[in-house]
PDB file of C-alpha atoms in Angstrom:
ATOM      1  CA  MET A   1     -81.591  65.196 -24.781  1.00  0.00           C
ATOM      2  CA  ILE A   2     -78.373  64.369 -23.315  1.00  0.00           C
ATOM      3  CA  ASP A   3     -78.169  61.676 -20.488  1.00  0.00           C
ATOM      4  CA  LEU A   4     -76.734  63.616 -17.806  1.00  0.00           C
ATOM      5  CA  ARG A   5     -75.957  61.361 -15.409  1.00  0.00           C
ATOM      6  CA  GLY A   6     -74.523  58.803 -18.520  1.00  0.00           C
ATOM      7  CA  ALA A   7     -72.482  61.076 -19.177  1.00  0.00           C
ATOM      8  CA  LEU A   8     -71.029  61.904 -15.936  1.00  0.00           C
ATOM      9  CA  GLY A   9     -70.440  58.729 -15.032  1.00  0.00           C
ATOM     10  CA  ALA A  10     -68.281  58.171 -18.228  1.00  0.00           C
ATOM     11  CA  LEU A  11     -66.034  60.885 -17.514  1.00  0.00           C
ATOM     12  CA  ALA A  12     -65.704  59.582 -13.607  1.00  0.00           C
ATOM     13  CA  LEU A  13     -64.335  56.478 -15.353  1.00  0.00           C
ATOM     14  CA  GLY A  14     -61.694  58.176 -17.482  1.00  0.00           C
ATOM     15  CA  VAL A  15     -61.063  60.061 -14.528  1.00  0.00           C
ATOM     16  CA  LEU A  16     -60.430  57.267 -12.771  1.00  0.00           C
ATOM     17  CA  ALA A  17     -58.554  55.071 -15.522  1.00  0.00           C
ATOM     18  CA  ILE A  18     -56.144  58.413 -15.913  1.00  0.00           C
ATOM     19  CA  VAL A  19     -55.056  58.212 -11.879  1.00  0.00           C
ATOM     20  CA  GLY A  20     -55.008  55.006 -11.871  1.00  0.00           C
ATOM     21  CA  SER A  21     -52.666  54.800 -14.235  1.00  0.00           C
ATOM     22  CA  VAL A  22     -49.623  56.666 -12.610  1.00  0.00           C
ATOM     23  CA  SER A  23     -50.532  55.214  -9.166  1.00  0.00           C
ATOM     24  CA  PRO A  24     -47.759  54.141  -7.143  1.00  0.00           C
ATOM     25  CA  SER A  25     -49.803  50.684  -6.013  1.00  0.00           C
ATOM     26  CA  ALA A  26     -50.380  49.856  -9.537  1.00  0.00           C
ATOM     27  CA  ALA A  27     -46.672  48.160 -10.111  1.00  0.00           C
ATOM     28  CA  GLY A  28     -47.083  46.650  -6.231  1.00  0.00           C
ATOM     29  CA  VAL A  29     -45.464  49.131  -3.929  1.00  0.00           C
ATOM     30  CA  ALA A  30     -47.855  51.347  -1.932  1.00  0.00           C
ATOM     31  CA  ALA A  31     -44.878  54.295  -2.605  1.00  0.00           C
ATOM     32  CA  ARG A  32     -42.786  55.840  -4.752  1.00  0.00           C
ATOM     33  CA  VAL A  33     -39.620  58.252  -3.647  1.00  0.00           C
ATOM     34  CA  ALA A  34     -36.596  59.568  -5.715  1.00  0.00           C
ATOM     35  CA  ILE A  35     -34.280  61.485  -3.093  1.00  0.00           C
ATOM     36  CA  HIS A  36     -31.840  63.967  -4.959  1.00  0.00           C
ATOM     37  CA  VAL A  37     -28.230  64.666  -3.887  1.00  0.00           C
ATOM     38  CA  ASP A  38     -26.643  66.912  -5.776  1.00  0.00           C
ATOM     39  CA  GLU A  39     -23.503  68.104  -3.632  1.00  0.00           C
ATOM     40  CA  ASP A  40     -20.531  66.624  -2.312  1.00  0.00           C
ATOM     41  CA  SER A  41     -21.821  66.621   1.213  1.00  0.00           C
ATOM     42  CA  PRO A  42     -21.407  64.113   4.007  1.00  0.00           C
ATOM     43  CA  ASP A  43     -23.563  65.268   5.568  1.00  0.00           C
ATOM     44  CA  LYS A  44     -26.681  65.910   3.458  1.00  0.00           C
ATOM     45  CA  MET A  45     -26.579  62.557   1.806  1.00  0.00           C
ATOM     46  CA  ASN A  46     -25.910  60.503   5.655  1.00  0.00           C
ATOM     47  CA  MET A  47     -29.530  62.439   5.890  1.00  0.00           C
ATOM     48  CA  ALA A  48     -30.259  61.373   2.262  1.00  0.00           C
ATOM     49  CA  LEU A  49     -29.643  57.715   3.730  1.00  0.00           C
ATOM     50  CA  SER A  50     -31.914  58.006   6.744  1.00  0.00           C
ATOM     51  CA  ASN A  51     -34.945  59.461   4.921  1.00  0.00           C
ATOM     52  CA  ALA A  52     -35.042  56.125   2.972  1.00  0.00           C
ATOM     53  CA  GLN A  53     -34.437  54.251   6.187  1.00  0.00           C
ATOM     54  CA  ASN A  54     -36.749  55.979   7.428  1.00  0.00           C
ATOM     55  CA  ILE A  55     -39.449  55.344   4.958  1.00  0.00           C
ATOM     56  CA  GLU A  56     -38.003  52.179   4.610  1.00  0.00           C
ATOM     57  CA  ASN A  57     -39.222  51.358   8.401  1.00  0.00           C
ATOM     58  CA  TYR A  58     -42.470  53.250   7.605  1.00  0.00           C
ATOM     59  CA  TYR A  59     -44.192  51.266   4.820  1.00  0.00           C
ATOM     60  CA  GLU A  60     -42.225  47.774   6.330  1.00  0.00           C
ATOM     61  CA  GLU A  61     -44.138  48.669   9.925  1.00  0.00           C
ATOM     62  CA  ARG A  62     -47.568  48.628   7.023  1.00  0.00           C
ATOM     63  CA  GLY A  63     -46.820  45.450   5.596  1.00  0.00           C
ATOM     64  CA  GLU A  64     -46.466  47.507   2.230  1.00  0.00           C
ATOM     65  CA  GLU A  65     -43.389  47.794  -0.187  1.00  0.00           C
ATOM     66  CA  VAL A  66     -42.028  50.981  -0.984  1.00  0.00           C
ATOM     67  CA  ALA A  67     -39.736  51.764  -4.400  1.00  0.00           C
ATOM     68  CA  ILE A  68     -36.859  53.872  -3.390  1.00  0.00           C
ATOM     69  CA  GLU A  69     -34.499  55.594  -5.574  1.00  0.00           C
ATOM     70  CA  MET A  70     -31.652  57.603  -4.927  1.00  0.00           C
ATOM     71  CA  VAL A  71     -30.507  59.806  -7.800  1.00  0.00           C
ATOM     72  CA  THR A  72     -27.162  61.970  -8.196  1.00  0.00           C
ATOM     73  CA  ASN A  73     -25.604  64.126  -9.904  1.00  0.00           C
ATOM     74  CA  GLY A  74     -23.284  67.292 -10.158  1.00  0.00           C
ATOM     75  CA  ALA A  75     -20.492  67.034  -7.286  1.00  0.00           C
ATOM     76  CA  GLY A  76     -23.393  64.563  -5.397  1.00  0.00           C
ATOM     77  CA  ILE A  77     -22.033  61.707  -7.666  1.00  0.00           C
ATOM     78  CA  ALA A  78     -18.729  62.060  -5.153  1.00  0.00           C
ATOM     79  CA  MET A  79     -21.173  59.780  -2.901  1.00  0.00           C
ATOM     80  CA  LEU A  80     -21.166  56.921  -4.936  1.00  0.00           C
ATOM     81  CA  ARG A  81     -17.464  56.818  -5.794  1.00  0.00           C
ATOM     82  CA  GLU A  82     -15.889  53.866  -5.136  1.00  0.00           C
ATOM     83  CA  ASP A  83     -12.538  55.754  -4.302  1.00  0.00           C
ATOM     84  CA  ILE A  84     -13.798  58.795  -2.452  1.00  0.00           C
ATOM     85  CA  SER A  85     -17.344  57.811  -0.634  1.00  0.00           C
ATOM     86  CA  PRO A  86     -17.419  58.412   2.683  1.00  0.00           C
ATOM     87  CA  VAL A  87     -20.452  57.097   2.959  1.00  0.00           C
ATOM     88  CA  LYS A  88     -19.277  53.993   0.930  1.00  0.00           C
ATOM     89  CA  ASP A  89     -19.784  51.012   3.800  1.00  0.00           C
ATOM     90  CA  ARG A  90     -23.657  52.826   5.104  1.00  0.00           C
ATOM     91  CA  ILE A  91     -24.302  52.459   1.803  1.00  0.00           C
ATOM     92  CA  GLU A  92     -23.408  49.069   0.946  1.00  0.00           C
ATOM     93  CA  ARG A  93     -24.478  48.152   3.836  1.00  0.00           C
ATOM     94  CA  MET A  94     -28.607  49.261   3.638  1.00  0.00           C
ATOM     95  CA  SER A  95     -28.306  48.535  -0.281  1.00  0.00           C
ATOM     96  CA  GLU A  96     -27.791  44.063   1.465  1.00  0.00           C
ATOM     97  CA  LYS A  97     -30.839  45.071   3.303  1.00  0.00           C
ATOM     98  CA  MET A  98     -33.148  47.005   1.541  1.00  0.00           C
ATOM     99  CA  PRO A  99     -33.379  45.174  -2.135  1.00  0.00           C
ATOM    100  CA  ASN A 100     -35.783  48.386  -3.333  1.00  0.00           C
ATOM    101  CA  LEU A 101     -33.349  51.104  -2.848  1.00  0.00           C
ATOM    102  CA  THR A 102     -31.566  51.443  -5.816  1.00  0.00           C
ATOM    103  CA  PHE A 103     -29.194  54.175  -6.564  1.00  0.00           C
ATOM    104  CA  SER A 104     -28.308  56.260 -10.239  1.00  0.00           C
ATOM    105  CA  VAL A 105     -25.738  58.115 -10.836  1.00  0.00           C
ATOM    106  CA  CYS A 106     -25.488  61.152 -14.315  1.00  0.00           C
ATOM    107  CA  ALA A 107     -22.913  60.576 -16.996  1.00  0.00           C
ATOM    108  CA  ASN A 108     -23.596  64.177 -17.905  1.00  0.00           C
ATOM    109  CA  SER A 109     -21.383  64.818 -14.336  1.00  0.00           C
ATOM    110  CA  ILE A 110     -18.992  61.608 -14.817  1.00  0.00           C
ATOM    111  CA  GLU A 111     -18.027  63.048 -18.081  1.00  0.00           C
ATOM    112  CA  THR A 112     -17.875  66.850 -16.955  1.00  0.00           C
ATOM    113  CA  ILE A 113     -15.332  65.510 -13.794  1.00  0.00           C
ATOM    114  CA  LYS A 114     -13.394  63.458 -16.951  1.00  0.00           C
ATOM    115  CA  ARG A 115     -13.408  66.247 -18.886  1.00  0.00           C
ATOM    116  CA  ARG A 116     -12.211  69.029 -16.073  1.00  0.00           C
ATOM    117  CA  ASP A 117     -10.496  66.636 -13.914  1.00  0.00           C
ATOM    118  CA  GLY A 118      -8.706  64.331 -16.141  1.00  0.00           C
ATOM    119  CA  VAL A 119      -9.009  61.366 -14.230  1.00  0.00           C
ATOM    120  CA  ASP A 120     -11.636  57.843 -14.080  1.00  0.00           C
ATOM    121  CA  VAL A 121     -14.288  58.060 -11.955  1.00  0.00           C
ATOM    122  CA  PRO A 122     -15.077  54.411 -10.232  1.00  0.00           C
ATOM    123  CA  LEU A 123     -18.104  54.006  -9.033  1.00  0.00           C
ATOM    124  CA  MET A 124     -19.657  51.931  -6.234  1.00  0.00           C
ATOM    125  CA  SER A 125     -21.437  48.117  -6.980  1.00  0.00           C
ATOM    126  CA  GLN A 126     -24.589  49.675  -6.353  1.00  0.00           C
ATOM    127  CA  ALA A 127     -24.974  53.101  -8.806  1.00  0.00           C
ATOM    128  CA  LYS A 128     -26.155  52.687 -11.879  1.00  0.00           C
ATOM    129  CA  VAL A 129     -25.355  54.913 -14.583  1.00  0.00           C
ATOM    130  CA  VAL A 130     -28.463  57.280 -16.298  1.00  0.00           C
ATOM    131  CA  PRO A 131     -27.882  59.504 -19.033  1.00  0.00           C
ATOM    132  CA  SER A 132     -28.862  62.939 -17.127  1.00  0.00           C
ATOM    133  CA  GLY A 133     -29.423  63.074 -13.747  1.00  0.00           C
ATOM    134  CA  VAL A 134     -32.028  66.137 -13.829  1.00  0.00           C
ATOM    135  CA  VAL A 135     -33.592  64.325 -16.784  1.00  0.00           C
ATOM    136  CA  HIS A 136     -34.198  60.920 -14.815  1.00  0.00           C
ATOM    137  CA  LEU A 137     -35.505  62.604 -11.868  1.00  0.00           C
ATOM    138  CA  MET A 138     -38.461  64.346 -14.476  1.00  0.00           C
ATOM    139  CA  GLU A 139     -39.568  60.709 -15.647  1.00  0.00           C
ATOM    140  CA  LEU A 140     -39.299  59.404 -12.091  1.00  0.00           C
ATOM    141  CA  GLN A 141     -41.820  61.936 -10.965  1.00  0.00           C
ATOM    142  CA  SER A 142     -43.975  61.115 -14.370  1.00  0.00           C
ATOM    143  CA  GLU A 143     -43.895  57.963 -13.127  1.00  0.00           C
ATOM    144  CA  GLY A 144     -45.585  58.678  -9.864  1.00  0.00           C
ATOM    145  CA  TYR A 145     -42.297  59.233  -8.025  1.00  0.00           C
ATOM    146  CA  SER A 146     -42.728  61.220  -5.254  1.00  0.00           C
ATOM    147  CA  TYR A 147     -39.292  63.985  -4.919  1.00  0.00           C
ATOM    148  CA  LEU A 148     -37.485  64.475  -2.114  1.00  0.00           C
ATOM    149  CA  ARG A 149     -34.118  66.403  -1.972  1.00  0.00           C
ATOM    150  CA  PRO A 150     -33.199  66.682   2.111  1.00  0.00           C
TER     151      PRO A 150
END
């Protein structure tokens, strides 16, 4: 006869192990959020930056850490361009105060602009290049990041 309590206990432990392995707190942070910006819109980017600040404030008041990554692709990479970003000063200020805020730029989008417009795409020092913005968003979500698109 099968020991039902033992089997259920083993199943519960297995589920807890799986759930615990993708928990944001496993990496020492209370939450993780990926904020997606794909429009050349100062209004959208300012909303995304305000969302990031509000998230930071919420967790800071609770004495907890949060990881925030802003991922740009398509027309949204203009927001992280050194030469044309209308929100450059705000990004620089926020980056100084929020070391947990990172910015990623899609390499595919950079290459598209270079081919289409024949220009270099200088990026702000805060930006790191990822091979594909959408794939990076998928990877972040599989790592337990929540997805936010203002």
